[in-house]
PDB file of C-alpha atoms and ligand atoms in Angstrom:
ATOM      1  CA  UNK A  26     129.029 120.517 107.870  1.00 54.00           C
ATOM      2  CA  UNK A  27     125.534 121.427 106.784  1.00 72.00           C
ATOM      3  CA  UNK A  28     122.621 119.580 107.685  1.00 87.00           C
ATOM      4  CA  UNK A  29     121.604 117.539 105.118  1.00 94.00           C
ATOM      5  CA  UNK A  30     117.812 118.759 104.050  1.00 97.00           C
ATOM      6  CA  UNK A  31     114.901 116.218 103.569  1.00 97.00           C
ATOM      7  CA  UNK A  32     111.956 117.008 102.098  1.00 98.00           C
ATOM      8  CA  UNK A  33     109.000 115.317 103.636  1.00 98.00           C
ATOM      9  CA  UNK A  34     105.598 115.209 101.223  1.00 98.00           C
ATOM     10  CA  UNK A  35     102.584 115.037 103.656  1.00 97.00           C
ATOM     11  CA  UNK A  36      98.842 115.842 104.083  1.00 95.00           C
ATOM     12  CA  UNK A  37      98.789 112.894 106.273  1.00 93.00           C
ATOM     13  CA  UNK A  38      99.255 112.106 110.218  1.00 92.00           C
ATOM     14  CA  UNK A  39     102.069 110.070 109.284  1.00 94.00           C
ATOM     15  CA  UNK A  40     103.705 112.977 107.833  1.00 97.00           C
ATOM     16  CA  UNK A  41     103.303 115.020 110.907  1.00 97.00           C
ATOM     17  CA  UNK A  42     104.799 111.942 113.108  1.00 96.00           C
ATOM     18  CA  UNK A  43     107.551 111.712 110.668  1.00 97.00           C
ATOM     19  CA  UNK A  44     108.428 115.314 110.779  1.00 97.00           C
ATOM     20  CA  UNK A  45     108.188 114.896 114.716  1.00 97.00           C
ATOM     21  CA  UNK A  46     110.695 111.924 114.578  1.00 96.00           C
ATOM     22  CA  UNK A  47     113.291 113.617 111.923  1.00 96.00           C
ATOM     23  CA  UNK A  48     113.765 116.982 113.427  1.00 95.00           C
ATOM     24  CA  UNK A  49     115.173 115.216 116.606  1.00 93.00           C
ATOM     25  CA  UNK A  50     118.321 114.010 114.141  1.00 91.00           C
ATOM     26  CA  UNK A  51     121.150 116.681 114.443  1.00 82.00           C
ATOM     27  CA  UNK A  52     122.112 116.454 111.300  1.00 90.00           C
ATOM     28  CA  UNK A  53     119.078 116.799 109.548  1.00 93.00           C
ATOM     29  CA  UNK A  54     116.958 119.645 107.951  1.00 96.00           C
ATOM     30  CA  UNK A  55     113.197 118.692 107.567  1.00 97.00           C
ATOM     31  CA  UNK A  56     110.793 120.058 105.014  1.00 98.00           C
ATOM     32  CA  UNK A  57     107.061 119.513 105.016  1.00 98.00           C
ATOM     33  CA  UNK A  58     105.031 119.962 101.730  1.00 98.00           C
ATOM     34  CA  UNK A  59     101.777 120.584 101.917  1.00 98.00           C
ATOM     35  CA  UNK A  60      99.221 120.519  98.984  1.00 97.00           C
ATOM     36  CA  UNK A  61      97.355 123.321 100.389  1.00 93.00           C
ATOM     37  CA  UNK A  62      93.479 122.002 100.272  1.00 86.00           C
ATOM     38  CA  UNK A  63      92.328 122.251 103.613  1.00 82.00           C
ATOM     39  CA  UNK A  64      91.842 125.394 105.091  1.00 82.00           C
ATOM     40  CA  UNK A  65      93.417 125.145 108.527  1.00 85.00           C
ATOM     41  CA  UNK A  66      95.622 121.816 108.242  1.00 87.00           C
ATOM     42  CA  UNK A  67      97.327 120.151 111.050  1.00 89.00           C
ATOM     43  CA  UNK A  68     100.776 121.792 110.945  1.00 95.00           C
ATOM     44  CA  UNK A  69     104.186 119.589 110.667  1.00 96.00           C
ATOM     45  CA  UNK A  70     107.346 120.427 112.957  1.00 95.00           C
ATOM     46  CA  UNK A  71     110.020 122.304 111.407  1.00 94.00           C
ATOM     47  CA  UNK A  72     110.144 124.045 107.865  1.00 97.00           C
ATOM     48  CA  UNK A  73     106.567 123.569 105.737  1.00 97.00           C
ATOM     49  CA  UNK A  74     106.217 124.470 102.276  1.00 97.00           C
ATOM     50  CA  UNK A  75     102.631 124.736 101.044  1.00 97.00           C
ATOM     51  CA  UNK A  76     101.072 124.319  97.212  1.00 97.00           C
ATOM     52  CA  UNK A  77     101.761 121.907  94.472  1.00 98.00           C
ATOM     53  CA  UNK A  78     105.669 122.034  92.417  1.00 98.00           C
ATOM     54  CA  UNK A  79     104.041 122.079  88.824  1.00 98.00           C
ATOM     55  CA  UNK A  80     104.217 118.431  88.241  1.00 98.00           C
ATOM     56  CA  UNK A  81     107.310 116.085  87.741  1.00 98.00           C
ATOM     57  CA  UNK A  82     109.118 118.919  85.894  1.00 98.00           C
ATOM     58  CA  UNK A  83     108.626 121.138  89.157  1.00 98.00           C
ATOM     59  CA  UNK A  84     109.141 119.193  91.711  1.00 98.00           C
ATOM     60  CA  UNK A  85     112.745 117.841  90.461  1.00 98.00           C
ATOM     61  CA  UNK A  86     113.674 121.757  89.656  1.00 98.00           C
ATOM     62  CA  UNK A  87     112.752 122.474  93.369  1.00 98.00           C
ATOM     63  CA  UNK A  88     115.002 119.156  94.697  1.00 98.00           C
ATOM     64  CA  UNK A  89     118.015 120.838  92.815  1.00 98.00           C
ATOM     65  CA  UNK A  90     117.798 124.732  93.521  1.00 98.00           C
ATOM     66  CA  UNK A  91     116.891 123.851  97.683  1.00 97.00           C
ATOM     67  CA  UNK A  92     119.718 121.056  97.820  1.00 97.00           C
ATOM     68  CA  UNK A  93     117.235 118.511  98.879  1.00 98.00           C
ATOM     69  CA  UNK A  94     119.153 115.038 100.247  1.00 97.00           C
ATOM     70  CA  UNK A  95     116.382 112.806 100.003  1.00 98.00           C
ATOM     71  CA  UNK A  96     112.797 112.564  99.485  1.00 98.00           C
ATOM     72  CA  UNK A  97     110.264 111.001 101.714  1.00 98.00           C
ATOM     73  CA  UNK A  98     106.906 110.294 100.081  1.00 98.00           C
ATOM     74  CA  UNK A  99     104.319 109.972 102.536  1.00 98.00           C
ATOM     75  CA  UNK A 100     101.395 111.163 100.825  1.00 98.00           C
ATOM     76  CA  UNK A 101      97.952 109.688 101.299  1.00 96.00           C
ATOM     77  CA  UNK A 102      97.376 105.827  99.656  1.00 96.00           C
ATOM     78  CA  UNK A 103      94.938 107.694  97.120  1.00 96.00           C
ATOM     79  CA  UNK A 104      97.497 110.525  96.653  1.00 96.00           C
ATOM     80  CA  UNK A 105      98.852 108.339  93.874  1.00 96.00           C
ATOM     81  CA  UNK A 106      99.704 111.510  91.298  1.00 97.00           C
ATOM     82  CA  UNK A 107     101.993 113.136  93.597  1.00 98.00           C
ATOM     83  CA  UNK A 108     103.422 109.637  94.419  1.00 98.00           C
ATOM     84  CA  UNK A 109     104.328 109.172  90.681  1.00 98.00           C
ATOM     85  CA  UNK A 110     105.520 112.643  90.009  1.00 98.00           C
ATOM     86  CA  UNK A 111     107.570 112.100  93.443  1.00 98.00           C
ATOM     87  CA  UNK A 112     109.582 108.930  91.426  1.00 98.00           C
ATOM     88  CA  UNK A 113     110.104 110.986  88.075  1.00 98.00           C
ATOM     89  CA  UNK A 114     111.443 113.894  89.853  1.00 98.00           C
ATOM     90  CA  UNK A 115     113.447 111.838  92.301  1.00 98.00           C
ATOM     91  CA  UNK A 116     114.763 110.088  89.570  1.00 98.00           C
ATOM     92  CA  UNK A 117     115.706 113.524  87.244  1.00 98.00           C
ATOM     93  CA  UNK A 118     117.596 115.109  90.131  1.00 98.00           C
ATOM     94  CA  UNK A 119     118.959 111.874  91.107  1.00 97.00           C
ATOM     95  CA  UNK A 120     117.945 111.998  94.788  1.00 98.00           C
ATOM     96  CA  UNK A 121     116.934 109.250  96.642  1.00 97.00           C
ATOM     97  CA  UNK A 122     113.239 108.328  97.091  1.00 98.00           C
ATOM     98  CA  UNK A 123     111.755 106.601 100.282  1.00 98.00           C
ATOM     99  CA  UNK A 124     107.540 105.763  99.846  1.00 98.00           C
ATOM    100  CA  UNK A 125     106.079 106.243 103.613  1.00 97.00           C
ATOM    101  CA  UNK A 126     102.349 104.145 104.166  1.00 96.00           C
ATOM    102  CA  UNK A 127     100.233 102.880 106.078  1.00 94.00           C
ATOM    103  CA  UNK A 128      99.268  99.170 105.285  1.00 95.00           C
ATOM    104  CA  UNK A 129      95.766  98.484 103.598  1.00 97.00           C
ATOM    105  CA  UNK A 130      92.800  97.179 106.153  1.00 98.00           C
ATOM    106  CA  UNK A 131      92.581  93.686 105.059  1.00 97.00           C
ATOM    107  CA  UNK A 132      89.028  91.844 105.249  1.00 97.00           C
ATOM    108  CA  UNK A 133      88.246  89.724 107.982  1.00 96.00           C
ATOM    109  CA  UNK A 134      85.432  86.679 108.055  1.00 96.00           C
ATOM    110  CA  UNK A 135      83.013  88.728 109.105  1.00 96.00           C
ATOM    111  CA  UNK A 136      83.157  91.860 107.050  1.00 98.00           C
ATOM    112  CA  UNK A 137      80.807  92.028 104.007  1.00 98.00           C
ATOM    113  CA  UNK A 138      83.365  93.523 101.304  1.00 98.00           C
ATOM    114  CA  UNK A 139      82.960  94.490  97.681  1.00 98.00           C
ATOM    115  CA  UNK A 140      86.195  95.957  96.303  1.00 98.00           C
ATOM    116  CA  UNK A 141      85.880  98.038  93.590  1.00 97.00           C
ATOM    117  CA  UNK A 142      88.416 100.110  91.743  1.00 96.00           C
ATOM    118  CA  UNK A 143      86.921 103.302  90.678  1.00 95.00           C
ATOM    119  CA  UNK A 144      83.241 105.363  91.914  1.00 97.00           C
ATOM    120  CA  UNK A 145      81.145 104.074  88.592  1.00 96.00           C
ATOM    121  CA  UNK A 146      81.679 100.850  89.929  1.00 96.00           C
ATOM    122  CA  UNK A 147      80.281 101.452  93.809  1.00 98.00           C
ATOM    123  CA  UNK A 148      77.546 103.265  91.243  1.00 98.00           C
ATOM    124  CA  UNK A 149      76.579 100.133  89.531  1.00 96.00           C
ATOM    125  CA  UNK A 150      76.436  98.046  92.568  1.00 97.00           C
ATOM    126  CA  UNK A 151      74.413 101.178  94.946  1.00 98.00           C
ATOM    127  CA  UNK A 152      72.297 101.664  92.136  1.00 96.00           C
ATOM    128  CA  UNK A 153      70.640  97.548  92.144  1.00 92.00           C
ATOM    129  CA  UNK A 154      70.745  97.091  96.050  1.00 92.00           C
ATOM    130  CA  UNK A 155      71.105 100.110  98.335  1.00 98.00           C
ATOM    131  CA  UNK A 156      68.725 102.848  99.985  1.00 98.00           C
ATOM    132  CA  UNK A 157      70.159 103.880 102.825  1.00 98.00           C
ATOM    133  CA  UNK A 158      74.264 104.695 101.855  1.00 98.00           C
ATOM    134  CA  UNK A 159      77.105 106.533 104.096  1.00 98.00           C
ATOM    135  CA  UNK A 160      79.762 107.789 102.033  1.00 98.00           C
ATOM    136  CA  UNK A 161      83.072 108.282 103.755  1.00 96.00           C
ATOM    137  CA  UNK A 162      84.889 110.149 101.093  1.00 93.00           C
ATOM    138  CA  UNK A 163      86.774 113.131 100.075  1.00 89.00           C
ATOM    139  CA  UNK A 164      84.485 116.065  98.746  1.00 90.00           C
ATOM    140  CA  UNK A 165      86.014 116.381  95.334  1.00 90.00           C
ATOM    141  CA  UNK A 166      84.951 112.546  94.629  1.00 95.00           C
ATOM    142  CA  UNK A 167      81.338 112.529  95.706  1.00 96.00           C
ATOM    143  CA  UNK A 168      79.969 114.033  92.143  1.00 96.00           C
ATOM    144  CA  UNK A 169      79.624 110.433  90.405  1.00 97.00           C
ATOM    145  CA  UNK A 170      76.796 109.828  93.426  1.00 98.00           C
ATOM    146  CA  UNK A 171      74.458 112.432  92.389  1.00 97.00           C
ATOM    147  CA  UNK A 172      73.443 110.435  89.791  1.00 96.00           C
ATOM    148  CA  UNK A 173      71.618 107.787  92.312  1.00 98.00           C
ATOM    149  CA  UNK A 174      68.539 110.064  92.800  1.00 97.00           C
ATOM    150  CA  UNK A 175      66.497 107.017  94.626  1.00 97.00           C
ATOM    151  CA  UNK A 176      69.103 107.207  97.741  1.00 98.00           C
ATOM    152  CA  UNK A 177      68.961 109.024 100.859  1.00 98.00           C
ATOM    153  CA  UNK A 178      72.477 110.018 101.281  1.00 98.00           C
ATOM    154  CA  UNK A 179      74.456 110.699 104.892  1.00 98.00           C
ATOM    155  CA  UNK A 180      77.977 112.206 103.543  1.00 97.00           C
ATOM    156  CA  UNK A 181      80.909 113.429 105.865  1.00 96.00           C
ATOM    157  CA  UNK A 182      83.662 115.284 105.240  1.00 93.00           C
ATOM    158  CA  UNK A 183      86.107 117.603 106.336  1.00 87.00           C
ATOM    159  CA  UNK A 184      85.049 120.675 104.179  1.00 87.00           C
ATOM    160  CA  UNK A 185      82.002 121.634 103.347  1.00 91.00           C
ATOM    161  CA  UNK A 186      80.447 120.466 100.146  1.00 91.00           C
ATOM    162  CA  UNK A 187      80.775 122.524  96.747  1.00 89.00           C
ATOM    163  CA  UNK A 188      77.157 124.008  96.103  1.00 89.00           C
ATOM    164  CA  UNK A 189      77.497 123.158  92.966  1.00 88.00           C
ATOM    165  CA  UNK A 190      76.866 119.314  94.163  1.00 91.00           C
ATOM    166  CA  UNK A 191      73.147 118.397  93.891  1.00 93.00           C
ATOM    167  CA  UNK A 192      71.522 115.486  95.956  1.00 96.00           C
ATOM    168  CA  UNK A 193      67.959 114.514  95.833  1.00 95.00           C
ATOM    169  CA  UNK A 194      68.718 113.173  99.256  1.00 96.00           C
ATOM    170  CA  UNK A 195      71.488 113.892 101.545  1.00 97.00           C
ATOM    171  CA  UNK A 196      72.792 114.482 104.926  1.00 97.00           C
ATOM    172  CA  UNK A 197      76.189 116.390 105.308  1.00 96.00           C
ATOM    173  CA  UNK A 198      78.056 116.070 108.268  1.00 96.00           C
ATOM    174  CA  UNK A 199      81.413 117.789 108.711  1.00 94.00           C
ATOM    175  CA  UNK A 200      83.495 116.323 110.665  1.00 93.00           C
ATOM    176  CA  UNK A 201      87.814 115.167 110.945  1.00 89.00           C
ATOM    177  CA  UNK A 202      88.958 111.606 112.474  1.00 88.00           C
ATOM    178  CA  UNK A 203      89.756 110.018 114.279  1.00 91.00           C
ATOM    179  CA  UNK A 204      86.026 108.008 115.389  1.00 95.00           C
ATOM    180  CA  UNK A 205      85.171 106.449 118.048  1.00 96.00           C
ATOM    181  CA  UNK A 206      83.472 102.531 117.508  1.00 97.00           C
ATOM    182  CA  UNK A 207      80.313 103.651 119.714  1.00 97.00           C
ATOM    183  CA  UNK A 208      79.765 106.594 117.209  1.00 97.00           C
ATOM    184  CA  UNK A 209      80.145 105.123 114.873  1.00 98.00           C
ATOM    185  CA  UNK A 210      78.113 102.179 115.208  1.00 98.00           C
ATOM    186  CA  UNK A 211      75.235 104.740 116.576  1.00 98.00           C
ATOM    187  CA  UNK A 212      75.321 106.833 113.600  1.00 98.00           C
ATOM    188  CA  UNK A 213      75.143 103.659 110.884  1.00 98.00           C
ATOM    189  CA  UNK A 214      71.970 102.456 113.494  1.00 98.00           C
ATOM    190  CA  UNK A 215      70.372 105.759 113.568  1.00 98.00           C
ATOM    191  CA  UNK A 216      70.660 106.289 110.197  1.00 98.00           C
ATOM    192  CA  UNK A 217      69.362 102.985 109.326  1.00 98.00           C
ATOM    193  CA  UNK A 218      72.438 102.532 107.009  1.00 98.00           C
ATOM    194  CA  UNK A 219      71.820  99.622 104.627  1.00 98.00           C
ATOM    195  CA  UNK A 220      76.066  99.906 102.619  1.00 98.00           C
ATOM    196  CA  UNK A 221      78.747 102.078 103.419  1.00 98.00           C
ATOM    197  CA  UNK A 222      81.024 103.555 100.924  1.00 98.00           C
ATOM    198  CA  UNK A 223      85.138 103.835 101.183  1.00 97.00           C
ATOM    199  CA  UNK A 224      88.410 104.008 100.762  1.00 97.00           C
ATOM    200  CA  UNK A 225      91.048 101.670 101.940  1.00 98.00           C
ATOM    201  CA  UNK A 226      93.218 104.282 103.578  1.00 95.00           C
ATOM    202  CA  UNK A 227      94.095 101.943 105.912  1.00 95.00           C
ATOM    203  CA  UNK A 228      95.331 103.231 109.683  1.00 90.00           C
ATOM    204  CA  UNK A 229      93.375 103.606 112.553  1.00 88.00           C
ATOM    205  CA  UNK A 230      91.844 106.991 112.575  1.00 82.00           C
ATOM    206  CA  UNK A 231      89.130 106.053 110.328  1.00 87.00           C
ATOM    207  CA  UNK A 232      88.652 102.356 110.718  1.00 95.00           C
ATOM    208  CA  UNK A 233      85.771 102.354 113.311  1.00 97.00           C
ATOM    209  CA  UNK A 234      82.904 102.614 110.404  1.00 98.00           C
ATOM    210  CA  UNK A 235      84.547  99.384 109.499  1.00 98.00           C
ATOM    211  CA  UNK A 236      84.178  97.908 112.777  1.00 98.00           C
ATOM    212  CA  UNK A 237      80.637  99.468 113.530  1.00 98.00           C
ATOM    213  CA  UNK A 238      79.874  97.945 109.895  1.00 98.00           C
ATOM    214  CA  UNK A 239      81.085  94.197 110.820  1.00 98.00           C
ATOM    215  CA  UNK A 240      79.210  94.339 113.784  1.00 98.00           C
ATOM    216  CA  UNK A 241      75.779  95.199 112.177  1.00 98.00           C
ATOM    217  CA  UNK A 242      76.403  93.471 108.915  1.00 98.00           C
ATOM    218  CA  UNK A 243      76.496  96.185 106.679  1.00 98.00           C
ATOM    219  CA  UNK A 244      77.997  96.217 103.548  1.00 98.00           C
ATOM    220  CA  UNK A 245      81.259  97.815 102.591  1.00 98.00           C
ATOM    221  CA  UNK A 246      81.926  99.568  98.868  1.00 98.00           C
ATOM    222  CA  UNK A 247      85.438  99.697  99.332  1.00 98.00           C
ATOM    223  CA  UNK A 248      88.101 101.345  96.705  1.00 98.00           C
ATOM    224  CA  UNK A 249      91.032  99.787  96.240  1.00 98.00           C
ATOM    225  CA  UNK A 250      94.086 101.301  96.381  1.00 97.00           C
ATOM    226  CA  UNK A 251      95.806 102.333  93.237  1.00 97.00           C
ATOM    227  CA  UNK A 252      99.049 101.547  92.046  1.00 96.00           C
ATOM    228  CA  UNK A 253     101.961 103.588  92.561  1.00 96.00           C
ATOM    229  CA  UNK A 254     105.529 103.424  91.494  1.00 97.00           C
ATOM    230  CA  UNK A 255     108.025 100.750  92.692  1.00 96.00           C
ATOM    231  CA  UNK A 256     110.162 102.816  95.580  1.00 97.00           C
ATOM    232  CA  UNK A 257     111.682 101.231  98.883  1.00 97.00           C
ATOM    233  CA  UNK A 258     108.873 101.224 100.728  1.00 97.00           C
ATOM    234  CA  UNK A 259     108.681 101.660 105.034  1.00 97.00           C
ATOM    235  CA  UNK A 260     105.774 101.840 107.100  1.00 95.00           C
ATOM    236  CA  UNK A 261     106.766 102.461 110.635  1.00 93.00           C
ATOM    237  CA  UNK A 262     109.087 105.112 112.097  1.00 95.00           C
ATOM    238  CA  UNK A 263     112.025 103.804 113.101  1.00 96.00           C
ATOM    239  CA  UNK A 264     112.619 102.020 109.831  1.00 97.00           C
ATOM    240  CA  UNK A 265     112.032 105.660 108.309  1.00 97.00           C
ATOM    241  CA  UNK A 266     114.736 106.774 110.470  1.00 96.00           C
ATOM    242  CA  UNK A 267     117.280 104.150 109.767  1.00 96.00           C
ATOM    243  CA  UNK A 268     116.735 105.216 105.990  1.00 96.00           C
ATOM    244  CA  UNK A 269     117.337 108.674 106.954  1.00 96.00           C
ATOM    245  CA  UNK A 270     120.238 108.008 109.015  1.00 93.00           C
ATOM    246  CA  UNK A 271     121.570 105.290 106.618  1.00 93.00           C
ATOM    247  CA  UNK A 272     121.685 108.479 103.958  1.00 90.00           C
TER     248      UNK A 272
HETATM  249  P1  NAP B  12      97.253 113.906  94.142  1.00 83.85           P
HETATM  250  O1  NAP B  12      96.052 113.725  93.303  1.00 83.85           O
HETATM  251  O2  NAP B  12      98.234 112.809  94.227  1.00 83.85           O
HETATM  252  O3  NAP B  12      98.074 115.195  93.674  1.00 83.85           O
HETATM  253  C1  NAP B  12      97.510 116.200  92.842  1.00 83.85           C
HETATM  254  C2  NAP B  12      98.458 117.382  92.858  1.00 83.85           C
HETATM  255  O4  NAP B  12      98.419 118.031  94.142  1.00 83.85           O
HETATM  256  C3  NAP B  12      99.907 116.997  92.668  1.00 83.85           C
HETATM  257  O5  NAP B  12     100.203 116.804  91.314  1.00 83.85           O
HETATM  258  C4  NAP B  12     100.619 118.168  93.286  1.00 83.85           C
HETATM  259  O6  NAP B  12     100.566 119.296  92.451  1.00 83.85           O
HETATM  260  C5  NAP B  12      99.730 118.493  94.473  1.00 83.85           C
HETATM  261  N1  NAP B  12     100.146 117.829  95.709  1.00 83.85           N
HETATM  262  C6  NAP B  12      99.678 116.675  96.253  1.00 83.85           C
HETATM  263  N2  NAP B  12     100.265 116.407  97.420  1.00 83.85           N
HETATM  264  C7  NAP B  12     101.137 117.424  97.621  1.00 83.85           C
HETATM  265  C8  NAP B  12     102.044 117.738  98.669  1.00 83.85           C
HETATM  266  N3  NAP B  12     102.168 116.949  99.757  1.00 83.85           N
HETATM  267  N4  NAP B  12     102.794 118.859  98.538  1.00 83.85           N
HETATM  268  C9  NAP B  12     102.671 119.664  97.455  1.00 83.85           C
HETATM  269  N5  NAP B  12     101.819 119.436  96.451  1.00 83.85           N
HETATM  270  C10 NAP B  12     101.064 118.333  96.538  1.00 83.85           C
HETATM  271  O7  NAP B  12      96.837 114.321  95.622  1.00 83.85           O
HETATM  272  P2  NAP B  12      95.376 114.406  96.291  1.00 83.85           P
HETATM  273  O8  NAP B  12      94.797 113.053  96.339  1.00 83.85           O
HETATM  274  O9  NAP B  12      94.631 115.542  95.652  1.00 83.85           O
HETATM  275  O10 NAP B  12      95.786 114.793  97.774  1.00 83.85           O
HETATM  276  C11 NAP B  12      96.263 116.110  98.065  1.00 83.85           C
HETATM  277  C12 NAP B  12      96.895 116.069  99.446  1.00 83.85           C
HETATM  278  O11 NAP B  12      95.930 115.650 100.407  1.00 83.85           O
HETATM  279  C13 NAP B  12      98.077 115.114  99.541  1.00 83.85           C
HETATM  280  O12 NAP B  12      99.140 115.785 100.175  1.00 83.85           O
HETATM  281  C14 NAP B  12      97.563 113.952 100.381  1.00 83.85           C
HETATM  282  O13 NAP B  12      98.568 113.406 101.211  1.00 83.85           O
HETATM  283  C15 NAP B  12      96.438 114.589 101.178  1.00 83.85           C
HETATM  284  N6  NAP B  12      95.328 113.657 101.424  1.00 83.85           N
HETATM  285  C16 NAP B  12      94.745 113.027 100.379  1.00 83.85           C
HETATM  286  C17 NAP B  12      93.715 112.135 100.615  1.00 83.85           C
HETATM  287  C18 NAP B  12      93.071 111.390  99.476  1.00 83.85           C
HETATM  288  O14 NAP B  12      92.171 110.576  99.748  1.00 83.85           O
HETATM  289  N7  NAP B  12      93.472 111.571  98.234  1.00 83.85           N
HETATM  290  C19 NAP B  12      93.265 111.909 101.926  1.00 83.85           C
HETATM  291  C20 NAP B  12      93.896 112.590 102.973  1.00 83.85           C
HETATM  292  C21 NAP B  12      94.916 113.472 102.699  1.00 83.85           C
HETATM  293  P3  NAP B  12     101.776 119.659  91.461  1.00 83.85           P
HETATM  294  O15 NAP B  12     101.688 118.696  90.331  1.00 83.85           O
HETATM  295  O16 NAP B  12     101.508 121.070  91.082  1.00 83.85           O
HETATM  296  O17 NAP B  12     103.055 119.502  92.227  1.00 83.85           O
END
């Protein structure tokens, strides 16, 4: 009997695990899609596929033509395009649909928290009571911050910046997760960081800034997460697994 084929939409670490997990299953066939934006990406086990599908339309044409059993959406929290083309193609090609994520960080007592839904709005609040700002984001969102030329800036990210992105002010540090808490913490002291601004990705690779931030009372700009489509839903392994298996 052929192994049954699922295709596994990444970019994240809990793609890779997933991958990791599946291709132990003797009767499965594991895919990996990758978007393709970072230059040398973290590599899945077994088959990867690399590039976008051309939307909802593309995607379910590629489920058909490869046989594809079931889908496992595991895309990042802010990946929320690929998420909703994932449930209109599922849905055309009639193959089953499982959403893979990490839970949200949740505030604790401590934490000094604005949620905010979109960059204009950490804008508005930088703009009346920040000078000193980390931004923890990905490089294609930073361009709504140029605007803020009264802020010195400290900005990481995996890639380097697009020239075309013009600071008055600004520190770029490239660097990939996970942190460390004593970094952290040091580099929000050193910097004399006054707000730090995020998304809630959620997992533990990246949560130290928030920790580092509780501890020295710094305020956190935090993005909510935005809504995606109504799928089962799983976020640990083994319950991934007994999806697959359950097939
Ligand atoms: P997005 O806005 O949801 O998707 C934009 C387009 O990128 C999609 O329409 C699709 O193109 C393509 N795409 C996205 N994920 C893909 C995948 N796994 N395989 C093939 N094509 C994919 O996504 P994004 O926020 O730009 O993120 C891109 C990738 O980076 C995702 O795989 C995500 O897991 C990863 N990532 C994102 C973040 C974040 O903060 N957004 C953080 C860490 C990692 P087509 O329409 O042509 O199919």
């Amino acid at each position: 009997m052929d192994r049954q084929k699922i295709l596994i939409l990444g970019g994240t670490g809990e793609g890779i695990a997933l991958a990791t997990a599946l291709i132990t299953l003797a009767d499965c066939h594991v895919i990996s899609s990758l978007a393709g934006r970072v230059a040398n990406p973290k590599m899945p086990a077994g088959e990867v596929r690399i590039g976008g599908f051309g939307g909802a339309d593309g995607l379910a044409a590629y489920l058909e033509k490869n046989s594809i059993a079931a889908v496992i959406d595991a895309t990042h929290p802010f990946a929320y395009r690929m998420g909703w083309n994932a449930a209109r193609a599922a849905e055309r090609a009639s193959v089953k649909l499982l959403r893979f994520e990490r839970p949200a960080w949740i505030a604790q007592p401590a934490d000094r928290w604005i949620e905010i839904d979109d960059w204009n709005g950490a804008v508005d609040v930088l703009r009346s009571s920040a000078e000193r700002v980390f931004l923890a984001l990905g490089r294609q969102e930073l361009e709504p911050f140029t605007a803020l030329k009264d802020i010195a800036f400290v900005i990481r990210s995996v890639e380097p910046l697009d020239p075309a992105l013009i600071f008055a002010n600004a520190e770029i540090l490239l660097a990939r997760g996970p942190f460390r808490l004593d970094d952290e913490r040091a580099l929000l002291q050193s910097r004399a960081i006054d707000h730090v601004v995020c998304k809630n990705s959620g997992g533990d690779a990246t949560d130290a800034k928030l920790l580092a931030a509780r501890a020295l009372g710094i305020t956190v700009i935090m993005q909510r997460r935005p809504v995606r489509p109504d799928v089962p839903k799983v976020s640990d392994i083994d319950a991934a697994i007994a999806w697959v298996t359950s097939l």
